[in-house]
Coordinates of C-alpha atoms and ligand atoms in Angstrom, one line a residue:
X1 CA -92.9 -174.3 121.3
X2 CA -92.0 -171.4 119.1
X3 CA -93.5 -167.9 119.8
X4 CA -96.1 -167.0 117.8
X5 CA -97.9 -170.6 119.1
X6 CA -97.2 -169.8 122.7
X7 CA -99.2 -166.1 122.4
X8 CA -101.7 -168.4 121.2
X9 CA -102.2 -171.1 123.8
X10 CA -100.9 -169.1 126.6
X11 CA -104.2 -167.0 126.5
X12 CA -106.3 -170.4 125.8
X13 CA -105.4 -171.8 127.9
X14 CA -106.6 -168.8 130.9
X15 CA -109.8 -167.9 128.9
X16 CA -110.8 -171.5 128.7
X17 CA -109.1 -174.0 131.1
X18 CA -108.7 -171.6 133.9
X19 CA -113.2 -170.9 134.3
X20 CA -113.3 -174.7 133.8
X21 CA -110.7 -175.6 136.7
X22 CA -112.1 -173.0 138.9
X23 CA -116.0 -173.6 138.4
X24 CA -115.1 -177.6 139.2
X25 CA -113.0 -176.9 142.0
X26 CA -115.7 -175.1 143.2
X27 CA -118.5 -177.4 142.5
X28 CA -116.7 -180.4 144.0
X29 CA -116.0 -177.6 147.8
X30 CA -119.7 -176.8 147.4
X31 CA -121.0 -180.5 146.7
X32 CA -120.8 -181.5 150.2
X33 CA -122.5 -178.7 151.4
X34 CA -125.2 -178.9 148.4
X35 CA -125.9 -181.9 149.4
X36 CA -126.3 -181.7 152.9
X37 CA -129.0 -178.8 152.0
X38 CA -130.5 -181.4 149.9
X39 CA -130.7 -183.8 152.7
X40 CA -132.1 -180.9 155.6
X41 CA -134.7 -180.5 152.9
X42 CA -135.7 -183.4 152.4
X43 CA -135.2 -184.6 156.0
X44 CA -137.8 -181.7 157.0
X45 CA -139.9 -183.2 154.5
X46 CA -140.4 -186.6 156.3
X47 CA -140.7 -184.8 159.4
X48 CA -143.7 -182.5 158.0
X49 CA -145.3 -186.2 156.7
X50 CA -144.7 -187.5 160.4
X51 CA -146.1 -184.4 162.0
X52 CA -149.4 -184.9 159.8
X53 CA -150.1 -188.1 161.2
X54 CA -149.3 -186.3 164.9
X55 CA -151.9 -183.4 164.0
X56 CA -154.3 -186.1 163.1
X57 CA -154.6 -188.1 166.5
X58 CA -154.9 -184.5 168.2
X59 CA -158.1 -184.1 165.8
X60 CA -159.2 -187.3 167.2
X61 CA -158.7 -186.2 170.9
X62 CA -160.5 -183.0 170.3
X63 CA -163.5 -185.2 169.0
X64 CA -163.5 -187.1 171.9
X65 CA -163.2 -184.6 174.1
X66 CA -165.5 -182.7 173.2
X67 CA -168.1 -185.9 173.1
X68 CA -167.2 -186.3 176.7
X69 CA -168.0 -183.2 177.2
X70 CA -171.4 -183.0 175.8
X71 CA -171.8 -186.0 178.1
X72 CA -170.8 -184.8 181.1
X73 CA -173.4 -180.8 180.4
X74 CA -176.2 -183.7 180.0
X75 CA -175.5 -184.3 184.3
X76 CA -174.9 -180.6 184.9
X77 CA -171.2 -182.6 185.4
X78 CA -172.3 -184.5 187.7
X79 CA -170.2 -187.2 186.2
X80 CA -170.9 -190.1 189.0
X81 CA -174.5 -189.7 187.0
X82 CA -172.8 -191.0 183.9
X83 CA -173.6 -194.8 183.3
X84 CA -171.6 -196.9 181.1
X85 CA -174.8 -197.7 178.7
X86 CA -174.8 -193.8 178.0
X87 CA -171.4 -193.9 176.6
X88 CA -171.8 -197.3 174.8
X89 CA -172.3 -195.6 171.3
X90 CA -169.3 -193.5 171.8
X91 CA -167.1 -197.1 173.3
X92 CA -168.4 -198.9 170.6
X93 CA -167.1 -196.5 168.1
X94 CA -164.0 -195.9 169.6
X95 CA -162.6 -199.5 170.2
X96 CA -159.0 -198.5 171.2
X97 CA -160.8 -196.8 173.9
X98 CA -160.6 -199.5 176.8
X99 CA -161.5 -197.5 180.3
X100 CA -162.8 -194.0 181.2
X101 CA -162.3 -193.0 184.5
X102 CA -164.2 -189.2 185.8
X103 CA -162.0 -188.1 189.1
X104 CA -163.5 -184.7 191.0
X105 CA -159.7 -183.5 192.0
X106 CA -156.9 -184.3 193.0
X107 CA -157.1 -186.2 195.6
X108 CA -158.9 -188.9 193.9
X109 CA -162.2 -188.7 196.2
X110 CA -164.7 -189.0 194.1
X111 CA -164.6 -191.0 190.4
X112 CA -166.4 -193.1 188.4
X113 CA -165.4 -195.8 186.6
X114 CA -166.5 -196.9 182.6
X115 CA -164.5 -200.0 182.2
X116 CA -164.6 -201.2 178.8
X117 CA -162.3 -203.9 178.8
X118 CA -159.0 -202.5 180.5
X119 CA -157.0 -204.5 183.1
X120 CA -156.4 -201.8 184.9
X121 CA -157.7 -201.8 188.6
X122 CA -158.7 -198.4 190.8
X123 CA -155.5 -199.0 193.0
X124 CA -153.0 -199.2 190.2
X125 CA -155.1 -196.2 188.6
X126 CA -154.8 -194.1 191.9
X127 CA -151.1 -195.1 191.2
X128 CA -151.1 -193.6 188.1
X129 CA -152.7 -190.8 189.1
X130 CA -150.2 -189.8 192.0
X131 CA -147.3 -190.1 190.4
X132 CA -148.5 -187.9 187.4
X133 CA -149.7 -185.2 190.1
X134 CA -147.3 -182.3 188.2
X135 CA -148.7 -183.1 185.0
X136 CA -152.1 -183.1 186.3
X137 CA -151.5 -179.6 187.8
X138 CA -150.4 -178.4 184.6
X139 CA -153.6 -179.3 183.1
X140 CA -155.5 -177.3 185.5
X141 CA -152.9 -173.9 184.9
X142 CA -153.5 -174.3 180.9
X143 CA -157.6 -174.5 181.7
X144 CA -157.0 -171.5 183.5
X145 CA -155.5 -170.1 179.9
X146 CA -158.5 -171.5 178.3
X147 CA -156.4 -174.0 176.6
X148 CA -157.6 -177.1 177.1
X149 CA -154.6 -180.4 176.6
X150 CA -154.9 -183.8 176.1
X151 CA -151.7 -185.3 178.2
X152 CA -150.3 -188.3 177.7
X153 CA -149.3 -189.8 181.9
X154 CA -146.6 -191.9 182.3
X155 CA -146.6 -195.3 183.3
X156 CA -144.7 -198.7 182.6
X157 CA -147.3 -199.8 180.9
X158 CA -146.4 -200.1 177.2
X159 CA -150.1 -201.9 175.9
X160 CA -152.1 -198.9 176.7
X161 CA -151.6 -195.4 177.8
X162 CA -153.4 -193.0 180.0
X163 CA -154.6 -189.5 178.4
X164 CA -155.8 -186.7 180.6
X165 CA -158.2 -183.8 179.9
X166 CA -159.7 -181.4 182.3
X167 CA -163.7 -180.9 181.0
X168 CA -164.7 -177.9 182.4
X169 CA -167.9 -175.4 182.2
X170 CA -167.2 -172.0 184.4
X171 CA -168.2 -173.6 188.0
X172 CA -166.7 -177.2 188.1
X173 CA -163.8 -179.2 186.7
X174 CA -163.6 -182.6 185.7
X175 CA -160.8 -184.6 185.7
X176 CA -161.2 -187.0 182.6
X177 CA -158.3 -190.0 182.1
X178 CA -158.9 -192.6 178.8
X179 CA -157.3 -195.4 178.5
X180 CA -156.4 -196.2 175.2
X181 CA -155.3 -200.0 173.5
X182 CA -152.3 -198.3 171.5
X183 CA -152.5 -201.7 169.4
X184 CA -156.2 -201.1 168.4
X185 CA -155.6 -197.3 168.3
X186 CA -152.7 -197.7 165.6
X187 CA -154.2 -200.4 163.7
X188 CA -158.0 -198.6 163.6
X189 CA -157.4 -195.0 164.5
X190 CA -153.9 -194.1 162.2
X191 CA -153.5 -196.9 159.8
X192 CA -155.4 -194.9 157.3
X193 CA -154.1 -191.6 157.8
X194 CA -150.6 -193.5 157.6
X195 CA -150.7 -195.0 154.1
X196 CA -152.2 -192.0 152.6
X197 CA -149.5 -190.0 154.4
X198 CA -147.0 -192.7 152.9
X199 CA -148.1 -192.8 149.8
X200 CA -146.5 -194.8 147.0
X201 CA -143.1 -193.6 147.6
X202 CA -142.7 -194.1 151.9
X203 CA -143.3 -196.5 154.3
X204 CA -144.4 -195.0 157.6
X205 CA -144.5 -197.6 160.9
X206 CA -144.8 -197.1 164.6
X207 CA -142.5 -198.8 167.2
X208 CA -142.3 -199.1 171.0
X209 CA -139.0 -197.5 172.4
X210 CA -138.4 -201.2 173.5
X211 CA -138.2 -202.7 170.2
X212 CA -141.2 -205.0 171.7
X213 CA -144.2 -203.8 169.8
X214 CA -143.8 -202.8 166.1
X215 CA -146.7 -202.0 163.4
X216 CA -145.6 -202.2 160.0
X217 CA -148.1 -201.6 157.1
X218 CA -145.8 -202.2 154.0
X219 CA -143.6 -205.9 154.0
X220 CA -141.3 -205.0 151.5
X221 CA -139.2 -202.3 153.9
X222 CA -139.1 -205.2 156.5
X223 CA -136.0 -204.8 158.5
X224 CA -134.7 -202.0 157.4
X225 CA -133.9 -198.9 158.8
X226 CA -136.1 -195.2 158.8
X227 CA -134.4 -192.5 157.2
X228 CA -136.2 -189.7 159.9
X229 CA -138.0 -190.7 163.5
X230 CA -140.1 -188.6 165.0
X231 CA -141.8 -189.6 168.3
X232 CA -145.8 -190.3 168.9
X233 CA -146.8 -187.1 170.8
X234 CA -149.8 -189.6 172.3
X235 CA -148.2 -192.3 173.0
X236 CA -144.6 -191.4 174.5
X237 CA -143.1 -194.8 174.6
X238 CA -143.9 -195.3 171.1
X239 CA -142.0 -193.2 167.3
X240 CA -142.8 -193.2 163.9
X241 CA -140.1 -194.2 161.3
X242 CA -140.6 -193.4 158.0
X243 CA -138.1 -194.8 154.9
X244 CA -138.4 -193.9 151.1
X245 CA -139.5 -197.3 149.4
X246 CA -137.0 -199.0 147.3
X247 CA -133.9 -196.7 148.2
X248 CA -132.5 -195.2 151.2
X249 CA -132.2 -191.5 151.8
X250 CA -128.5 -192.1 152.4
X251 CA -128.6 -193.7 148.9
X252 CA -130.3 -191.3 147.5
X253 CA -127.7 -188.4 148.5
X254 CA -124.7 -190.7 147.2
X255 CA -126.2 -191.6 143.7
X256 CA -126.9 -187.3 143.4
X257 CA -123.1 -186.6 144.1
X258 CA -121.8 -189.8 142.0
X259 CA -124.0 -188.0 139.1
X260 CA -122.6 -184.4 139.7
X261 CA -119.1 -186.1 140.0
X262 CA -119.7 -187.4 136.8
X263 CA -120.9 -185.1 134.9
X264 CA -118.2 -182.6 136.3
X265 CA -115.6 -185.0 135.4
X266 CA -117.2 -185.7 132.1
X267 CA -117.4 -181.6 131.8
X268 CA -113.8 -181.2 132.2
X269 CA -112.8 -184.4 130.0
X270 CA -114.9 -182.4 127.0
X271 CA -113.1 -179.2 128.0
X272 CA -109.8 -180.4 127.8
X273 CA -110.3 -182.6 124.8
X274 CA -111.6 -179.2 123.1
X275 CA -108.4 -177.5 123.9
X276 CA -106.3 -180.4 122.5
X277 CA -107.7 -180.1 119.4
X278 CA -107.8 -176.3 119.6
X279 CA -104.2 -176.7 120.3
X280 CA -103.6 -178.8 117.3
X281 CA -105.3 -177.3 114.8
X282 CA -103.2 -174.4 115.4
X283 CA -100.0 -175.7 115.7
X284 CA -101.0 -177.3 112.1
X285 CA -102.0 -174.3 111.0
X286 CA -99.3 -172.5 111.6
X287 CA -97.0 -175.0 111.0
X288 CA -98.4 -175.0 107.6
X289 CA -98.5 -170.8 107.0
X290 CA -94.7 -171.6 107.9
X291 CA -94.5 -174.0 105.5
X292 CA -96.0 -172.0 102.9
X293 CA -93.7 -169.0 103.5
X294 CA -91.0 -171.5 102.8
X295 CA -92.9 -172.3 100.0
X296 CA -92.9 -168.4 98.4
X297 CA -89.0 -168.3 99.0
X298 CA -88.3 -171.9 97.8
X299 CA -90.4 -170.5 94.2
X300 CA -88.8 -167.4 94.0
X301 CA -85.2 -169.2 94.2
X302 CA -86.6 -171.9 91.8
X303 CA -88.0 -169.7 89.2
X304 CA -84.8 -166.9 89.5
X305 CA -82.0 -169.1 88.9
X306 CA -83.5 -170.4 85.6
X307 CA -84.5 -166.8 84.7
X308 CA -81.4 -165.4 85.7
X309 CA -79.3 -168.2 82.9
X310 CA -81.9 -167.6 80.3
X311 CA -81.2 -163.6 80.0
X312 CA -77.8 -163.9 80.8
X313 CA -77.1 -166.5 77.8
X314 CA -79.9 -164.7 75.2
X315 CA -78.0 -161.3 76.2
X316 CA -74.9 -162.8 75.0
X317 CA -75.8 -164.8 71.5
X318 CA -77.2 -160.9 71.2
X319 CA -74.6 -158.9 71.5
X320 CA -73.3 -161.4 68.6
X321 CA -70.3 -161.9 71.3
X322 CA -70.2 -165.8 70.7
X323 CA -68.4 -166.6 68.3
X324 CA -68.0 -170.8 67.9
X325 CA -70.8 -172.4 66.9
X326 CA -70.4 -174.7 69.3
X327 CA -70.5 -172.8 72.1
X328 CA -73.6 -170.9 70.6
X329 CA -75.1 -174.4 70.5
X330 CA -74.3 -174.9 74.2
X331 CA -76.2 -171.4 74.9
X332 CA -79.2 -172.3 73.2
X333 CA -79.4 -175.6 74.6
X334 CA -79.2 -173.8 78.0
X335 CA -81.9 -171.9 77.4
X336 CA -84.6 -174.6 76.5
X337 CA -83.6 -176.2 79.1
X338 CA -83.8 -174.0 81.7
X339 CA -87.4 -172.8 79.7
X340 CA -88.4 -176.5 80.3
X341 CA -87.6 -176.1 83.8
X342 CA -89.5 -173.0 84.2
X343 CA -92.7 -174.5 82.3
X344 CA -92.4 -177.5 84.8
X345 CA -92.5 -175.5 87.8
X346 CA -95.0 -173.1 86.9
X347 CA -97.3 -176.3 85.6
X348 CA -96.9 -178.2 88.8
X349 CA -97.9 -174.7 90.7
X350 CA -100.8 -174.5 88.0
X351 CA -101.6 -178.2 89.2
X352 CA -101.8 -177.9 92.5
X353 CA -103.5 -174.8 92.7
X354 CA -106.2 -176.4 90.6
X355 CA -106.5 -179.3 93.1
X356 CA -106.6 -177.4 96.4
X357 CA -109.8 -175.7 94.2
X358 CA -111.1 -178.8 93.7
X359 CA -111.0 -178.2 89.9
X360 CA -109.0 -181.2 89.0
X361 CA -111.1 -183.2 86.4
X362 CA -109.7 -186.7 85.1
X363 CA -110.8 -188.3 81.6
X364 CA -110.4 -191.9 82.2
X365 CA -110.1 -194.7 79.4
X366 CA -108.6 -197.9 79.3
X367 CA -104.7 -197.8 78.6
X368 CA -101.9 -200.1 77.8
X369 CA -99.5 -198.6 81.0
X370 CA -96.3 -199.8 79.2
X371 CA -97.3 -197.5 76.4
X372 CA -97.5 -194.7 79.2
X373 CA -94.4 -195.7 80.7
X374 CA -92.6 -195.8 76.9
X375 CA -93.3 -192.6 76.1
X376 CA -91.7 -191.4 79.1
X377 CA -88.9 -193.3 78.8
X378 CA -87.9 -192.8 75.2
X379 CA -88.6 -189.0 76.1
X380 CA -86.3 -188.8 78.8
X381 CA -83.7 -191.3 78.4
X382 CA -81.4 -189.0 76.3
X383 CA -81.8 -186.5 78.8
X384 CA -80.9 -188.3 81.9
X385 CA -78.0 -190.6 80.1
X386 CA -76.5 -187.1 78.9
X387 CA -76.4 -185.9 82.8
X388 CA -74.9 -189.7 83.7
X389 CA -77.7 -191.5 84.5
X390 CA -78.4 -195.6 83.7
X391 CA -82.1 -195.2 83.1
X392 CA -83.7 -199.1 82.5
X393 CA -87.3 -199.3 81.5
X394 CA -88.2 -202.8 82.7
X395 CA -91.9 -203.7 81.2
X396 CA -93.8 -207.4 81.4
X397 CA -95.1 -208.0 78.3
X398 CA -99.5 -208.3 77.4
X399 CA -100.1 -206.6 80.7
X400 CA -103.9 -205.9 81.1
X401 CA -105.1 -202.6 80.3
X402 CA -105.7 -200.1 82.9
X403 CA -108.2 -197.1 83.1
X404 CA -106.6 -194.3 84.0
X405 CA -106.3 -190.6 82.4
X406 CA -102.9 -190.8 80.6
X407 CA -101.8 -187.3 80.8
X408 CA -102.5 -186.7 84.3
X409 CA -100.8 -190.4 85.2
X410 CA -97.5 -189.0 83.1
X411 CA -97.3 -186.3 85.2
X412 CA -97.4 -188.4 88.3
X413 CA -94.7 -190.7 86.7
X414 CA -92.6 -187.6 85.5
X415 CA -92.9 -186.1 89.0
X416 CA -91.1 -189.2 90.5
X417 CA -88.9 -189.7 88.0
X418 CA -87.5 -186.0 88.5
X419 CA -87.5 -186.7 92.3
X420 CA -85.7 -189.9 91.5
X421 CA -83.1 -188.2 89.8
X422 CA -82.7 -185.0 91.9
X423 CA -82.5 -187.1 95.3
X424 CA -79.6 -189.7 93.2
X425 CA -76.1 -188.5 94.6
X426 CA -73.1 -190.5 93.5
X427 CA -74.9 -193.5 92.0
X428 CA -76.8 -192.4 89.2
X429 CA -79.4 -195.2 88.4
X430 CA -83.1 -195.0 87.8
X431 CA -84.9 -198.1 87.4
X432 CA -88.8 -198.4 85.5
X433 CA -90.5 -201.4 86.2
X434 CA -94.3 -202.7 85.5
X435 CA -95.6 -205.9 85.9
X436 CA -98.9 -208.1 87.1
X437 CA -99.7 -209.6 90.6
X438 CA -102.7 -211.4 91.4
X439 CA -105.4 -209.2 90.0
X440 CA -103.3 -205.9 90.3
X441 CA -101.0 -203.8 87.6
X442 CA -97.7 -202.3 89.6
X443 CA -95.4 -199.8 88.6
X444 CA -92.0 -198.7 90.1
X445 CA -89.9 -195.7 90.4
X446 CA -86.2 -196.9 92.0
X447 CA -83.3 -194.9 93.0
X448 CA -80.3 -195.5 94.8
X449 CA -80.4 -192.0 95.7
X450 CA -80.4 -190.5 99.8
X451 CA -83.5 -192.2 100.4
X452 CA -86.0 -191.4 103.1
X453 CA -86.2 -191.5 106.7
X454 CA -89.0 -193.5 108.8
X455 CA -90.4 -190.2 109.9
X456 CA -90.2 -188.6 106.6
X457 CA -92.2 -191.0 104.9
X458 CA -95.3 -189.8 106.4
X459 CA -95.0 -186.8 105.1
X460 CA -93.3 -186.4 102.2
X461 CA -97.0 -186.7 100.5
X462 CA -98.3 -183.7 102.8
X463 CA -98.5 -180.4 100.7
X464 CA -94.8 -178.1 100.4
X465 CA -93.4 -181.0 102.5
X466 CA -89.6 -180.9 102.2
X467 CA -87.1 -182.8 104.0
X468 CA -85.3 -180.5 105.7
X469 CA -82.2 -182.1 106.6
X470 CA -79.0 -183.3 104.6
X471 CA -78.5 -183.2 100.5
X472 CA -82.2 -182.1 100.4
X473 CA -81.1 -178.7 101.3
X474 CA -79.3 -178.1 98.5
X475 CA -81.8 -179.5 95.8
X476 CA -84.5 -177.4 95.0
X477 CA -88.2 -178.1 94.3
X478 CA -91.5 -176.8 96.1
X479 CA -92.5 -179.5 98.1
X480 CA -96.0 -179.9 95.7
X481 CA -94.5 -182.6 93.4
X482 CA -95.7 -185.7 95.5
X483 CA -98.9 -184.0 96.8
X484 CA -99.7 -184.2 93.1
X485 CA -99.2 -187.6 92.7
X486 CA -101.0 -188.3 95.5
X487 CA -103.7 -186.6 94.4
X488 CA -103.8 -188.4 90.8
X489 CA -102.6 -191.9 92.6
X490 CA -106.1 -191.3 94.6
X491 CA -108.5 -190.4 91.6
X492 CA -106.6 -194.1 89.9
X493 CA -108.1 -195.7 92.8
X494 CA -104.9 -197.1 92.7
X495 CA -101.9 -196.7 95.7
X496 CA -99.0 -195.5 96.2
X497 CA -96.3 -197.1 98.9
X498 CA -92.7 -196.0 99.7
X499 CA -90.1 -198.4 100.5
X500 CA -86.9 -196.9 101.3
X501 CA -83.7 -196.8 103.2
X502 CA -81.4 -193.8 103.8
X503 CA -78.2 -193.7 101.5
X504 CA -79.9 -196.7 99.8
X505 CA -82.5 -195.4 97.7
X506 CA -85.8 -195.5 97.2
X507 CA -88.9 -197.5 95.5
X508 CA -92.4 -195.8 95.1
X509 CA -94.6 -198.7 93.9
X510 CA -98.1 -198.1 92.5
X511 CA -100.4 -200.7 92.2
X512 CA -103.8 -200.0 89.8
X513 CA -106.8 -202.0 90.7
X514 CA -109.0 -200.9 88.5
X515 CA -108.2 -203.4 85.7
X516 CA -109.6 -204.7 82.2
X517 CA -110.8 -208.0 83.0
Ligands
ADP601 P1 -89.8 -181.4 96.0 O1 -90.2 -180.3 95.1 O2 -89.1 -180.9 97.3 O3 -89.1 -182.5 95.3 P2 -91.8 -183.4 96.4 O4 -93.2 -183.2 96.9 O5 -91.7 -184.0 95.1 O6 -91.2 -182.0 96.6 O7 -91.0 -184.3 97.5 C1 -91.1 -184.0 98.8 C2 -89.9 -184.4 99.6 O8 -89.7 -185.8 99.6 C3 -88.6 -183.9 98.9 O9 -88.3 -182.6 99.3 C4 -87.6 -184.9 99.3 O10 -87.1 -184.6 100.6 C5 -88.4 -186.2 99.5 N1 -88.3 -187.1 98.3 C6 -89.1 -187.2 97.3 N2 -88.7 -188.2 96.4 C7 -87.5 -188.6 96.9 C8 -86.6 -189.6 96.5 N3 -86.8 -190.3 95.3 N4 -85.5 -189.9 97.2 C9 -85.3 -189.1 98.4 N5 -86.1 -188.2 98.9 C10 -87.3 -187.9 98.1

C-alpha cells in the first residue's frame, strides 16, 4: 500500500469502521439486558391483567358483604332471627354461594346455619373455625381499624372454601363465614371478567395448586405452559396462569433479539461493503492520477525527441552546412518523418480527449473492408519494408460490405498496426488478414513481436495503460492508442479479442457483425 493511499484509509477506516464496531459491540453487551427490561415490562404487564381479575372478586365480596349486612340491621343483628327464606334472593343470585354460617364469637356458642347445598357439617365447621382462630382474631384487630377483610380460612378442602368477615354496627359483632363452590364461583362469578381481561391476545385460566381442578376458557392453549402465575387472593389453593395466544413470551423475547442480531449484522455487512468500495474507488483513482502523471512525462518525452531532430536537422540544411545532396535528402526525410510522428501523437491526444468528452461522433456507411485495409497497406508498406519489416496483406475476396465509418476504423487499424510494429523485436513481420465466418467479417493484426502477458491483457485497453515491464520500457507511446480502438471497436458494434503469447507475438482479431446481408 503506498503512502498517499494509506493517509487515506487509515483515517476511514477510524471515522467509519471504528463508530460501527463500537456502537455493535455495544448493542450486542446491551441486548441482553434490553431484553430482560423488555421482558420485566411485559411480565408486569400480565401481572397488572391478573391483578384485575383479583380486584374484581374483592368487588364481589364487598357486594356481598355489605348485603349481609343490610340483612343482619333488619334483626338489630340478631342474626339467629335470620331465616334461610330471607336470604333466598341473595342464594339464588349468588349460586357459588353454598352455606352461610352467622357465629356470635369465638367460641362458637351461638350460630345459625343457611345451608344451601354445602356438605359441610357444624362439627367439621367448628373444625374449621378452631384451627383458623389467629386469622379470625385478625379480623376482629382490623374492625377495630375500621377496615373491614374478607379472609380466605384454610382447610383441605379444595371444592369450596371458607371466607370470613366480621359485620359489625358500634355495639355487636358478627362473625360471618361463606362457603363458596370455587367451580361455580370461577365458571359464573370470573369467567366474564376473565375473557375480557384476556382479550384476543391471552389466555387467562385458573388451576388448583394440585393440578386436580383446572378451568380453561380458550382450547387452543391446551397444555401449554403460562408465561406469569399469580395466585387467587380468594381461593389460596387455587393461581391464575395467563399465556400470550399463538406464541410464547419466551418466544417472543428470542424472535426480538434474532431481529436486532440481524439487523446489526446486516448494519455492519452494509458498513463494511461501503468501505470496500470506498477503498476501491480510491485506490483506482489514484492509481489512475498516477497513471496520468506518467502520462504528462511519457508526452513530454514523446513530443521532445521528435522536436528536438526536427530543429536540429532544419538548423543545419540552414546554415547551408550540408553539402551532398544526399545527405540533404536524408535531413529532409528526417524531418517529415518525425513531423508525421508528432501529428500522430498530437491526433491520438486530440482523439482521446474528444472521447473522454463524449464528443466522438461516427458517420457510418456501408464499406468494402478490404478497400479500408488496402489503403493502409499500400500506404504503409514502403514505410515499414524500408525499416525491415515483411508486411502481408492477406484479403478474401467478395467479402460482404460492412457499415462502419472508414476514417475513424483506419485509425483503429493504424493504431495496431503501429503497436504491431513498435512491440516487433528481432522478427520483423506484420501480418493483415480479413476474411468471413458464419455471419461475421474478421480482421487481424499479427506480430511476432514481445507479446502480452495473461495479466496484461486486461488492461492493455484501460486508458494510459502501459506495460510496465521488459522491452516496453524502452518504446514509447502514451498508453491512449488501444483505448481508442476500443472506443471505435465499441461504436462498430463489432469486437475486439487478444490472443497472445509472450516472445511469440500477438493477434488482435476484430469481428464486425453488423453486416450487408
Ligand atoms: P502505447 O502508446 O503504450 O503503445 P497502447 O494503448 O497502444 O499504448 O498500448 C498499451 C500497451 O499494450 C502498450 O504499452 C504495450 O505494452 C501493450 N501492447 C499493445 N500492442 C501490443 C503488441 N502488438 N504487442 C505487445 N504489446 C502490445
Amino acid at each position: 500500500m503506498n503512502s498517499t493511499l494509506k493517509k487515506i484509509i487509515i483515517p476511514l477506516l477510524l471515522v467509519v469502521m471504528l463508530p460501527a464496531i463500537s456502537y455493535s459491540v455495544y448493542e450486542l453487551t446491551s441486548l441482553n439486558e434490553t431484553e430482560e427490561m423488555i421482558e420485566e415490562i411485559y411480565v408486569n404487564q400480565l401481572n397488572t391483567v391478573l391483578n384485575s381479575i383479583n380486584q374484581y372478586s374483592d368487588l364481589v365480596n364487598a357486594a356481598w358483604t355489605s348485603t349481609l349486612s343490610v340483612a343482619l340491621e333488619n334483626h338489630q343483628y340478631d342474626f339467629t332471627k335470620l331465616s334461610k327464606n330471607e336470604l333466598e334472593p341473595f342464594l339464588n343470585l349468588n349460586r357459588s354461594i353454598v352455606q352461610i354460617v352467622f357465629v356470635d364469637n369465638l367460641d362458637f356458642q351461638k350460630y345459625n346455619l343457611v345451608n344451601a347445598g354445602s356438605e359441610i357439617g357444624i362439627e367439621e365447621l367448628k373444625n374449621i373455625f378452631q384451627s383458623n382462630n389467629e386469622k379470625i382474631e385478625r379480623l376482629y384487630r382490623y374492625i377495630e381499624e375500621g377496615y373491614r377483610k374478607v379472609e380466605p380460612l384454610d382447610s383441605d378442602n379444595e371444592k369450596t372454601q371458607f371466607l370470613a368477615v366480621i359485620i359489625s354496627d358500634e355495639r355487636q359483632q358478627v362473625i360471618t363465614i361463606l362457603e363458596i363452590d370455587i367451580s361455580t364461583y370461577i365458571q359464573e362469578t370470573l369467567r366474564p371478567v376473565i375473557l375480557e381481561a384476556a382479550g384476543e391476545e391471552f389466555a387467562i385460566y385458573c388451576i388448583s395448586n394440585s393440578d386436580e381442578y383446572k378451568f380453561n376458557f380458550d382450547d387452543t392453549v391446551d397444555g401449554k405452559q403460562p408465561d406469569v402465575k399469580s395466585p387467587l387472593w380468594l381461593f389460596p389453593k387455587y393461581e391464575l396462569g395467563i399465556l400470550l395466544k399463538g406464541r410464547t413470551l419466551s418466544g417472543l423475547i428470542a424472535e426480538r433479539t434474532y431481529t436486532n442480531l440481524i439487523i446489526i449484522i446486516i448494519m455492519n455487512l452494509i458498513i463494511v461493503t461501503g468501505v470496500v468500495i470506498i477503498y476501491r474507488t480510491i485506490r483506482k483513482e489514484i492509481k489512475l492520477a498516477q497513471i496520468k502523471s506518467d502520462f504528462v512525462s511519457n508526452v513530454s518525452h514523446e513530443l521532445r525527441t521528435p522536436l528536438a531532430l526536427i530543429s536540429m536537422f532544419a538548423e543545419t540544411l540552414e546554415m547551408g552546412r550540408v553539402r551532398s545532396e544526399e545527405k540533404r535528402n536524408e535531413y529532409y526525410q528526417i524531418i517529415s518523418q518525425e513531423s508525421n510522428r508528432l501529428s500522430r501523437i498530437v491526433n491520438s491526444i486530440l482523439s482521446f480527449s474528444k472521447i473522454e468528452a463524449g464528443k466522438r461522433t461516427y458517420n457510418f456507411s456501408f464499406t468494402d473492408i478490404n478497400k479500408i485495409v488496402k489503403q493502409i497497406y499500400d500506404n504503409y508498406k514502403f514505410h515499414l519494408e524500408n525499416e525491415g519489416y515483411k508486411f502481408i496483406f492477406e484479403a478474401e475476396d467478395n467479402l460482404p460490405e460492412i457499415n462502419a465509418d472508414s476514417e475513424a476504423l483506419s485509425e483503429a487499424i493504424i493504431n495496431l498496426i503501429d503497436n504491431a510494429a513498435k512491440y516487433s523485436n528481432d522478427t520483423k513481420e506484420i501480418m493483415l488478414k480479413t476474411y468471413q465466418k458464419n455471419q461475421n467479417i474478421f480482421l487481424e493484426i499479427t506480430d511476432k513481436g514481445i507479446g502480452i502477458s495473461k495479466e496484461d491483457k486486461e488492461k492493455i485497453f484501460d486508458k494510459f495503460f502501459r506495460v510496465s515491464t521488459g522491452l516496453v520500457h524502452n518504446t514509447k507511446g502514451t498508453g491512449l492508442g488501444l483505448t481508442i480502438v476500443k472506443h471505435v471497436i465499441d461504436a462498430h458494434d463489432a469486437e475486439i479479442e487478444l490472443d497472445s503469447k509472450v516472445n511469440e507475438g500477438s493477434t488482435f482479431r476484430i469481428f464486425f457483425k453488423s453486416v450487408k446481408t
